[in-house]
XYZ file of C-alpha atoms in Angstrom:
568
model
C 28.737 36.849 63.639
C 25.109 34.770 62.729
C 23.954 37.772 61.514
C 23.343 38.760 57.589
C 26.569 39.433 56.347
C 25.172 41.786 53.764
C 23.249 43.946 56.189
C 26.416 44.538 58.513
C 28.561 45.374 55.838
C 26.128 48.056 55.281
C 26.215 49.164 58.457
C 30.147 48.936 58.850
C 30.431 51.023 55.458
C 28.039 53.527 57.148
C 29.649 54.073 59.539
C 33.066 54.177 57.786
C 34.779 51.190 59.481
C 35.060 49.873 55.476
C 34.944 51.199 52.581
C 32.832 50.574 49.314
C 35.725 48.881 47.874
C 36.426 46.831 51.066
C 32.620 45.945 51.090
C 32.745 44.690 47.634
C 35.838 42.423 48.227
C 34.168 40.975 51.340
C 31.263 39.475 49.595
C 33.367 37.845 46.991
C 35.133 36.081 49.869
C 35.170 32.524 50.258
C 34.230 31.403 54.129
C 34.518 28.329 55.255
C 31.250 26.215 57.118
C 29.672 28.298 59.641
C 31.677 30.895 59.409
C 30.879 34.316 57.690
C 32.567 37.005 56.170
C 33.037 39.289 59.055
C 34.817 36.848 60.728
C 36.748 36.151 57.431
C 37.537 40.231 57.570
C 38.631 39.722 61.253
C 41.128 37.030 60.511
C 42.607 39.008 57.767
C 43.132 42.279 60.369
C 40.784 43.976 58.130
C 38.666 45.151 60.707
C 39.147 44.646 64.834
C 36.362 42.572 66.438
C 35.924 45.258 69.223
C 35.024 48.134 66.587
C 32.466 45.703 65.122
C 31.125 44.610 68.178
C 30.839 48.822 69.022
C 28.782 49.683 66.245
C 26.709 46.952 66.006
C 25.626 46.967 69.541
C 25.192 51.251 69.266
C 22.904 50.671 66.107
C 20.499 48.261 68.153
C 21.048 50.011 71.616
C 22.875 47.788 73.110
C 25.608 48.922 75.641
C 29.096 47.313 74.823
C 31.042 46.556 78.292
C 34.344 44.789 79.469
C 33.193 41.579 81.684
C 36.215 42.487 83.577
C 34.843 45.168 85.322
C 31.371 43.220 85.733
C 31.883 40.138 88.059
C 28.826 37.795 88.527
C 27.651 37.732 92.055
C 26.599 34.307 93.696
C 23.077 35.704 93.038
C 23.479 36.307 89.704
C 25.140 32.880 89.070
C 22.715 31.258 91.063
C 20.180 32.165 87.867
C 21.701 31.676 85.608
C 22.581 27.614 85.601
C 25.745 26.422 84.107
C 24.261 24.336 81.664
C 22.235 27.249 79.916
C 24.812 29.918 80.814
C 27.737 26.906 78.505
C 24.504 26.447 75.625
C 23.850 30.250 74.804
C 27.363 31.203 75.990
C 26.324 34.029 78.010
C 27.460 35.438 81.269
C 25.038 36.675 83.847
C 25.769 40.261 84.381
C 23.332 42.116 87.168
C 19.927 41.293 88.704
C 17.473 43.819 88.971
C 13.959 43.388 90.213
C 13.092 39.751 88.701
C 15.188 41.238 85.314
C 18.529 39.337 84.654
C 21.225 41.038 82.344
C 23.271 39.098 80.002
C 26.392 39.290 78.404
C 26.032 37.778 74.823
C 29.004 37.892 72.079
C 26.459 38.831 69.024
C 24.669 41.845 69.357
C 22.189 40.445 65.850
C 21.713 37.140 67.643
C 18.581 37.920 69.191
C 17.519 34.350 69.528
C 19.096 34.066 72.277
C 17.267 36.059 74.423
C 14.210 34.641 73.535
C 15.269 31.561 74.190
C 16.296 32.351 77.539
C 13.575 34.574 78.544
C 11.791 31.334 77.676
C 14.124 28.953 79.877
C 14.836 31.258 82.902
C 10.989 31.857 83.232
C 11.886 35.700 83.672
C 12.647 39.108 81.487
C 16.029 39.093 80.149
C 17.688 41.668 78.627
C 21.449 42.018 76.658
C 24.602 43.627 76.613
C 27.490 43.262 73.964
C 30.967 41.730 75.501
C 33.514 40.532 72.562
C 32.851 36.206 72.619
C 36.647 35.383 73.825
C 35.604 37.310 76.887
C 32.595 35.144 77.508
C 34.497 32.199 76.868
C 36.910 33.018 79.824
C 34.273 33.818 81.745
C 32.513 30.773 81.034
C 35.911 28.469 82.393
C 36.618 31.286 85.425
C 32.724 31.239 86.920
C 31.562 27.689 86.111
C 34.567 25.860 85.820
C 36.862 24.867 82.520
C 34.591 22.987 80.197
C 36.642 20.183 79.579
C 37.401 19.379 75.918
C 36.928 16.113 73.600
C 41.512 15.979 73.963
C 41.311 16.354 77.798
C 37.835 13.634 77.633
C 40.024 11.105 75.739
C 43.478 11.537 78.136
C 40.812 11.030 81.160
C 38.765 8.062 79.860
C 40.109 5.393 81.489
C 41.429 2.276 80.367
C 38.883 -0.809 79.703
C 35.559 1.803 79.980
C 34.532 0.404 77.025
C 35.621 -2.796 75.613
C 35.143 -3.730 71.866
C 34.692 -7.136 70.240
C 33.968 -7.805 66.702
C 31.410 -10.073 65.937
C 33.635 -12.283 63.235
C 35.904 -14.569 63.950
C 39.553 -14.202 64.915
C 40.656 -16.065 61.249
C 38.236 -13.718 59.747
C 38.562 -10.021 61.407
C 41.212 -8.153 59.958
C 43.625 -8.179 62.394
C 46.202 -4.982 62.409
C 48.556 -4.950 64.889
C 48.134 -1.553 67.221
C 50.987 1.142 67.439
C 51.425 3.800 69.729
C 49.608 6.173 66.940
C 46.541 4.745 66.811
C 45.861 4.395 70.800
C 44.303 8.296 70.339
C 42.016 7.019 67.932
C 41.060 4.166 69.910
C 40.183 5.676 72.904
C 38.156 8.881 70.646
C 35.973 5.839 69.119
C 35.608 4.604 72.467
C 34.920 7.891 73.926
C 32.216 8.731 70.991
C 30.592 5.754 72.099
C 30.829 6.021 75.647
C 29.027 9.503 75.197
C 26.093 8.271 73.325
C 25.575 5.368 76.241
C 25.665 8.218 78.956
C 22.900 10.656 76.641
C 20.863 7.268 76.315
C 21.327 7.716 72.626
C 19.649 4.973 70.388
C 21.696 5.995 67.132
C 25.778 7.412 66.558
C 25.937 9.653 63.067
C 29.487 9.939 62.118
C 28.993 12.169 58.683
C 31.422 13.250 56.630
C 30.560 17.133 55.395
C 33.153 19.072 52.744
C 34.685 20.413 55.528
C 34.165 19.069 58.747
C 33.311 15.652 60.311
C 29.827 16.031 61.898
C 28.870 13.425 65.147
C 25.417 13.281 65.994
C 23.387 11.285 68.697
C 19.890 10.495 68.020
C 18.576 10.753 71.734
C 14.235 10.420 72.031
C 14.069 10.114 68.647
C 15.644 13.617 67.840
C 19.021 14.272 66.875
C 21.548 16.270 67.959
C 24.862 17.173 67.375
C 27.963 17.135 69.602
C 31.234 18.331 70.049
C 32.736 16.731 67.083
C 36.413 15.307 66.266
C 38.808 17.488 63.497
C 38.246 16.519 60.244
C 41.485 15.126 59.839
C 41.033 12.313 61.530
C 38.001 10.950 59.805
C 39.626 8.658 57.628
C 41.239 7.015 60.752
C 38.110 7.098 62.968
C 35.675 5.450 60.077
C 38.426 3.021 59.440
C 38.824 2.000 63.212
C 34.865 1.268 63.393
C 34.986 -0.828 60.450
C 37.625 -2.713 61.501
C 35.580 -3.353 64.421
C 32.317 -4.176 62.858
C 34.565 -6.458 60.421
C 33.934 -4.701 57.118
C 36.424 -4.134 54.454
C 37.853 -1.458 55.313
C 39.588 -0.920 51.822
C 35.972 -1.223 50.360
C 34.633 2.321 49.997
C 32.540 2.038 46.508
C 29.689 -0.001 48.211
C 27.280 0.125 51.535
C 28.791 -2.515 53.778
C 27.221 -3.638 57.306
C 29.029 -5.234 60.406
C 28.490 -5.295 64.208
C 30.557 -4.869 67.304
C 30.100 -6.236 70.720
C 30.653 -3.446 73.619
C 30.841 -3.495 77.137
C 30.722 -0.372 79.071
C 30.979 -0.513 82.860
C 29.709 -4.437 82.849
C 26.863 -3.407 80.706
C 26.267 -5.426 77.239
C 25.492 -3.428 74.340
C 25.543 -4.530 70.722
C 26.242 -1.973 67.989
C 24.875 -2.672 64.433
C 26.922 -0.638 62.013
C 25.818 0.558 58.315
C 28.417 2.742 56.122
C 27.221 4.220 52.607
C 29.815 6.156 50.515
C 28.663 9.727 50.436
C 30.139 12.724 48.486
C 32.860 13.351 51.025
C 33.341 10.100 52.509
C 31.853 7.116 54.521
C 28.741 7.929 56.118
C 28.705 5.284 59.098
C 25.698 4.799 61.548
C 25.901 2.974 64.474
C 22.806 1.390 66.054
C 23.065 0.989 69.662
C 21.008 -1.908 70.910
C 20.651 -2.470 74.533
C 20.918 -5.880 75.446
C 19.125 -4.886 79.173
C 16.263 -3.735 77.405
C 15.071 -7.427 76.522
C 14.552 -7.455 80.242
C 11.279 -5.028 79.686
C 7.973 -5.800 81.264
C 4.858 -5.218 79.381
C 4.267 -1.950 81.262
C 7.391 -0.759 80.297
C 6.553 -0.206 76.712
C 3.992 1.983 77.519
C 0.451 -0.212 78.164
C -1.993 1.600 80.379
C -3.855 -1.144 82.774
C -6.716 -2.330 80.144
C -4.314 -1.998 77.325
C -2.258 -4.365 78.983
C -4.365 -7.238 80.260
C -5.452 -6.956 76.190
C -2.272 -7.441 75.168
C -1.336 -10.259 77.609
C -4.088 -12.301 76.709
C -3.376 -11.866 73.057
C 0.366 -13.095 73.294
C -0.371 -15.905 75.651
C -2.829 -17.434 72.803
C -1.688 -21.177 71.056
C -1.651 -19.949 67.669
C -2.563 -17.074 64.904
C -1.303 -14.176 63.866
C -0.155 -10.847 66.199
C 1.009 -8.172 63.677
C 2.367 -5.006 64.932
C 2.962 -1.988 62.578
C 4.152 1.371 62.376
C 6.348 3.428 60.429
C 10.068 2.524 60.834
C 11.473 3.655 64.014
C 8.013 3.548 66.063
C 9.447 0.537 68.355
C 8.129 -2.521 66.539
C 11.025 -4.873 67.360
C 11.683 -3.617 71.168
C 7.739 -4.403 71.162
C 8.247 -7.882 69.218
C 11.290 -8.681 71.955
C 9.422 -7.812 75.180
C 6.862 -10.659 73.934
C 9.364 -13.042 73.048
C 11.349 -12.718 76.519
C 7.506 -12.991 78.143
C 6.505 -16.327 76.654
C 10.083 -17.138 76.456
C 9.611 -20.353 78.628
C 12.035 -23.986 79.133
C 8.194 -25.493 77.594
C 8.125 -23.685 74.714
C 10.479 -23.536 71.425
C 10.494 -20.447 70.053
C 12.224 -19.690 66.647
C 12.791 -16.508 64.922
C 13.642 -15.524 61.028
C 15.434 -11.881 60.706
C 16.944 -9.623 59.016
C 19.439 -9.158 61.107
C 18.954 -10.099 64.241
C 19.348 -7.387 66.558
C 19.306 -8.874 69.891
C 20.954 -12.438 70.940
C 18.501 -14.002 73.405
C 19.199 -16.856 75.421
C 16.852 -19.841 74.922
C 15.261 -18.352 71.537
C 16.702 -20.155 68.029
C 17.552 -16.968 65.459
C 17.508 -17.498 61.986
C 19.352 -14.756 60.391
C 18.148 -13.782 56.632
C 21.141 -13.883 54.073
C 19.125 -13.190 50.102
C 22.794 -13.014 48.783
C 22.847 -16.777 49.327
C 19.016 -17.248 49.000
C 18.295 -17.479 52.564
C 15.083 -15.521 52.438
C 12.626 -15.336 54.777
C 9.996 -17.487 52.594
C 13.422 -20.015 52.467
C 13.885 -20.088 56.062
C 10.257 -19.759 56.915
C 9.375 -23.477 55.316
C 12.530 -24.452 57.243
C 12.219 -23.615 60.506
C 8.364 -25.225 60.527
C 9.835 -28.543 59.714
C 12.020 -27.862 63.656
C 8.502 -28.140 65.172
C 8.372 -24.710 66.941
C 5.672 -23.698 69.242
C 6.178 -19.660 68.083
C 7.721 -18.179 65.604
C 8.635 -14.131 65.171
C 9.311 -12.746 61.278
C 10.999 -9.638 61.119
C 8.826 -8.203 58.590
C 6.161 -9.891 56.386
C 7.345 -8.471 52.661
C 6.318 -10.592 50.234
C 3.370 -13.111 49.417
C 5.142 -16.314 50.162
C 5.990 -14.858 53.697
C 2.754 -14.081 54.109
C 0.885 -17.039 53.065
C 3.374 -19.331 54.675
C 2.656 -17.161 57.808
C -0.735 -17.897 57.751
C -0.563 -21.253 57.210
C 1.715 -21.905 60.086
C -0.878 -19.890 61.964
C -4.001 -21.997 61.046
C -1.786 -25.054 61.834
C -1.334 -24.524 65.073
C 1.620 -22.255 65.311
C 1.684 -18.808 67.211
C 3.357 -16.297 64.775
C 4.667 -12.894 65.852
C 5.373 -10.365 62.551
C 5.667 -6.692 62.184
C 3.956 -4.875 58.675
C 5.065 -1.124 57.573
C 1.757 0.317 57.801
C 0.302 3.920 59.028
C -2.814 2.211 61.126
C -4.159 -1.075 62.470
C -7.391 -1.900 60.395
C -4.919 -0.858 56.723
C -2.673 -3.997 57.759
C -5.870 -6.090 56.396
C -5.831 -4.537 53.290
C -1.933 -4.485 52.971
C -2.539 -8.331 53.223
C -4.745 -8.753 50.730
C -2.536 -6.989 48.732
C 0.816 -8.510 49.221
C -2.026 -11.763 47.977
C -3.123 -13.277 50.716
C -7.007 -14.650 50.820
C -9.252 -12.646 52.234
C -10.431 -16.288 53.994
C -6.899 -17.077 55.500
C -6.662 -13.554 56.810
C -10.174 -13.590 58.691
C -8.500 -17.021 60.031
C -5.264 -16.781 60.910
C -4.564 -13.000 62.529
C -5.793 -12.636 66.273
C -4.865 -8.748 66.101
C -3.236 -5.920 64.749
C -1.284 -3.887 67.394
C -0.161 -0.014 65.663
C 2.335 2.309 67.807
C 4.005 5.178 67.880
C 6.525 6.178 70.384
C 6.328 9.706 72.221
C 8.674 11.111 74.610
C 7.948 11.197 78.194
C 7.752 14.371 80.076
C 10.869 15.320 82.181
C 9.573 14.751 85.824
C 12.792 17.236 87.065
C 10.826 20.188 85.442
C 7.157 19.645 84.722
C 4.939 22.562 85.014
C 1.618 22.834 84.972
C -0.105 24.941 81.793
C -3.301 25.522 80.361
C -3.813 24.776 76.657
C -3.890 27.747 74.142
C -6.877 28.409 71.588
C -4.927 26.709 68.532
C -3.685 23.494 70.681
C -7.595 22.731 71.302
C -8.599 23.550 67.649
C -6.235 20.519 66.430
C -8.130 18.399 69.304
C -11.361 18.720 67.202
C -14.051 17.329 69.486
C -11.333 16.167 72.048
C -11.105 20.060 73.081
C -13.787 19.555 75.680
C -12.670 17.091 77.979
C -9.114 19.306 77.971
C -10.718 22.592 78.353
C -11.060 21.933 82.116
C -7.939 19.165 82.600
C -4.824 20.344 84.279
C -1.795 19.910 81.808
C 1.748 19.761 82.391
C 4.680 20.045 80.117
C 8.936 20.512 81.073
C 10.213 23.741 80.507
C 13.828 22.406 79.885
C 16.524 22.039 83.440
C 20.183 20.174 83.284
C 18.679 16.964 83.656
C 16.435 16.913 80.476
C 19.333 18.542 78.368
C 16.721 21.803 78.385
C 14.539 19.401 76.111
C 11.688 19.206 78.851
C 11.784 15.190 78.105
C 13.148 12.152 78.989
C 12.700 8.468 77.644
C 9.971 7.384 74.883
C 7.013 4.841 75.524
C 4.605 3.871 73.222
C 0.901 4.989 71.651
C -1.335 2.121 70.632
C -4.579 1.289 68.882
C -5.436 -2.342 69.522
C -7.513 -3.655 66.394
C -9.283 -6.953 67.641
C -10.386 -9.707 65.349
C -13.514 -10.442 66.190
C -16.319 -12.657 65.010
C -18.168 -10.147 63.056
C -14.768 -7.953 61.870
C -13.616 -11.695 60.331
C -17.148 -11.392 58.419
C -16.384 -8.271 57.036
C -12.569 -9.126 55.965
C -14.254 -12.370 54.516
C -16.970 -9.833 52.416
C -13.974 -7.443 51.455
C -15.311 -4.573 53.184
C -12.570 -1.688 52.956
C -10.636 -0.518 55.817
C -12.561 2.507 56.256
C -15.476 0.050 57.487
C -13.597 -1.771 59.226
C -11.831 0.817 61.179
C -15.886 2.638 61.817
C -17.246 -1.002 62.862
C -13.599 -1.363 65.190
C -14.086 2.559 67.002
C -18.096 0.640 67.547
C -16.824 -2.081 69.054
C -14.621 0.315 71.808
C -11.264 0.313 69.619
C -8.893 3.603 70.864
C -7.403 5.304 67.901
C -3.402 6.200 68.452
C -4.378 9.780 69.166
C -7.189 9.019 71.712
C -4.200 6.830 73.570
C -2.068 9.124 73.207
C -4.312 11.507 74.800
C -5.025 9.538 77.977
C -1.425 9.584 78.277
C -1.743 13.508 78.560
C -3.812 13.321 81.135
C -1.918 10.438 83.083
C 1.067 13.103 83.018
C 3.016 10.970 80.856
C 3.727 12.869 77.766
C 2.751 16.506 76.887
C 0.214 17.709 74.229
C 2.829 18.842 71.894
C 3.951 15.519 71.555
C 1.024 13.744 70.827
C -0.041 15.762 68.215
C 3.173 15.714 66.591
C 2.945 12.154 65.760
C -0.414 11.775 65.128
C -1.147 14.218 62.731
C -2.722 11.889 60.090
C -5.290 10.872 63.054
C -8.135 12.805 62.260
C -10.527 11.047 64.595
């Protein structure tokens, strides 16, 4: 039951199913994670789950029915897809008019209605059947969902092949018994499951008493059908083995990578485990080698946006920063320019930390500070090899940045990413970090910001017209929307019942011009900066963002969601 525990015990003492005594024992029981005490009184044959279900669904006036004596016609079925039918685990009872009934097993759980009134496009209304009913239903009308023991029996041999990134002499090498094949393929299934969602992130998290998987898939995250929680230990353990860690090492964070191939496809997992209360939590990083291959428009560049950017990458030398908080896209942005200048003229060297993605024809420098391989270190290194461009990971500290600029103003092109919120601020988080305000007016070309929005499910787009509080957070955008035809996805089996698909980016292109190089020379703050920048034709994130909406690229919702500091 997701109901309040202590308001159906009232009702189930009013109407004498329990008594006062009973009702004071149940709230001093202990329930286990998502369970409550109902169910706890269930288990214990304290009370029958039909004479619940009875009562609760006469108190809200709900009928309570037998699904056995209420088959779903082809009609009905027909409504009520099997993907939403399996997510709200309901059961289409009778049609009526444009009215669909349900069966749900939760006469308090009146979410779910909502939710599909808001799905289904049409009025839905609920009756009671008990939830082991609905399950059977579930298996007899749409088919047996099949289960993460029947997935892992079916998932064929050499779907997804793992290879540690060490060396043979190095990885620990344990020979493989019949008992551990399960856990081989489950890791292998976990993994082949985030590839098919187009996940960009695995979770495995230990709770106190369950082992949680989660896939972050657009950015968002959300949980799956996860393994028992006995076999954490030997799942966590597997992984590290894989990504070469110590697997006896549990006290400290410890990072690795593994090498997969699924279906002929290269993917390269960077793994991270931190101890936790209740175990190893262990996040895998799944980084497509395919997306290296990405064209400029790819990332997100409308037409003029583009050409911009083009010309600024194919320059001889300066600066190109690109910022954003972590996880707006920086490095896929960084790697689409590398594999675009990436030329058999051109020697192209790159200091990380780590690298993420092994390209062909590129030199990669990876950052070790335990052995004082920092990026200053390898910076002053790598200048001496005579490259034509250079990409650093991050620019963190001064003597990054100032040897940065001086390979700029020496006739080196230098790619770099900088954690901050907007374009014009990356001048003053320059000066800051103690660069001259001189070397920064002449060494950086321009300061690229992003965000990355998801795109709009083209499956199930509808069109809309924006509400009274959407065009009050547009502030003087509101009029050129008030008129605009807007779409948005209302959710269908291809989009998971998100309404979204895929991520490109926002941008707000911050050029260095003649007269912006006086001002960073005067020290003018990045409030004038930014006013003299919007002047000279500069699009803010939101105002991209924006022409996306209207391009039918991404919805509203979405760009207002990430730029909600953009007040312009």
């Amino acid at each position: 039951m997701t109901g309040n525990d202590e308001y159906v015990l009232e009702v189930l003492q009013e109407e004498g199913l329990i008594t006062a005594t009973q009702a004071e024992d149940a709230r001093k029981l202990e329930t286990s994670e998502g369970a409550s005490r109902i169910d706890a009184m269930i288990a214990a044959k304290i009370l029958e789950e039909h004479d619940v279900l009875q009562v609760l669904a006469a108190r809200f006036g709900m009928e309570m029915i037998s699904l056995s004596n209420h088959p779903p016609s082809p009609e009905m079925l027909a409504a009520l897809p099997s993907d939403v039918a399996r997510k709200y685990k309901v059961i289409p009872v009778s049609k009526r008019d444009n009215t669909l009934t349900v069966a749900i097993g939760d006469p308090l759980d009146v979410d779910t209605l909502d939710s599909l009134r808001y799905v289904l496009k049409c009025p839905v209304e609920g009756v009671v059947a008990p939830p082991a009913e609905i399950k059977a239903a579930l298996d007899r009308y749409y088919g047996a969902e099949t289960s993460m023991e029947t997935m892992i029996d079916q998932l064929a041999e050499g779907t997804v092949d793992m290879v540690s990134s060490g060396t043979p002499d190095i990885v620990q090498q344990t020979e493989v018994t019949e008992s551990d094949v399960p856990i081989i393929k489950l890791v292998s299934l976990i993994i082949f499951e985030a590839y098919r969602n187009r996940a960009s992130d695995i979770h495995l998290e230990p709770m106190e008493k369950r082992f949680r998987v989660r896939y972050r898939i657009d950015g968002v995250l959300h949980e799956v059908d996860s393994p028992p929680k006995r076999l954490q230990s030997a799942i966590i353990s597997r992984v590290k083995i894989m990504a070469n860690m110590a697997i006896s090492e549990k006290r400290v964070p410890q990072d690795g990578r593994i090498q997969v191939n699924i279906k002929g496809r290269e993917l390269d997992l960077r793994v991270s485990s931190v101890p936790s209360s209740h175990g190893e939590s262990i996040v895998m990083r799944i980084l497509d080698k395919q997306n290296l291959a990405l064209g400029l428009p790819k990332l997100g560049f409308l037409a003029d946006d583009q050409e911009t950017f083009t010309r600024l990458i194919g320059l001889p030398d300066g600066i190109l920063l690109v910022t954003g908080p972590t996880g707006s896209g920086k490095t896929t942005t960084l790697y689409a320019c590398l594999n675009f200048v990436n030329r058999p003229d051109r020697k192209i060297i790159t200091v990380e930390d780590p690298v993420e993605y092994q390209m062909p024809g590129i030199n990669q420098v990876h950052v070790r500070e335990s052995i004082g391989l920092t990026f200053a270190v390898a910076l002053r290194s790598i200048l001496r090899q005579a490259p034509n461009i250079v990409m650093i990971g991050e620019i963190r500290d001064n003597e990054t940045a100032r040897i940065a600029t001086e390979a700029a103003l020496t006739g080196h092109l230098v790619f770099s990413t900088l954690h901050t919120n907007d374009a014009p601020s990356a001048i003053a988080r320059l000066i800051d970090i103690g660069v001259k305000p001189f070397l920064v007016a002449s060494s950086l070309r321009a300061v690229v910001a992003q965000r990355l929005v998801r795109n709009m499910c083209p499956y199930c787009k509808e069109e809309y017209k924006p509400i009274a509080s959407e065009l009050r957070l547009l502030g003087a955008a509101a009029e050129q929307f008030a008129e605009v035809q807007l779409y948005r996805g209302h959710g269908c089996n291809k989009c998971a019942l998100t309404g979204y698909g895929g991520r490109s980016g926002i941008f707000e292109i911050f050029l260095i011009t003649d007269e912006i190089q006086r001002m960073i020379f005067e020290k003018r703050p990045a409030t004038d900066l930014r006013a003299r920048a919007r002047e000279l034709g500069m699009r803010t994130l939101r105002e991209d963002g924006l022409r996306k909406v209207v391009s039918g690229i991404t919805t509203l919702d979405e760009v207002m969601r990430v730029t909600m500091g953009d007040f312009d």
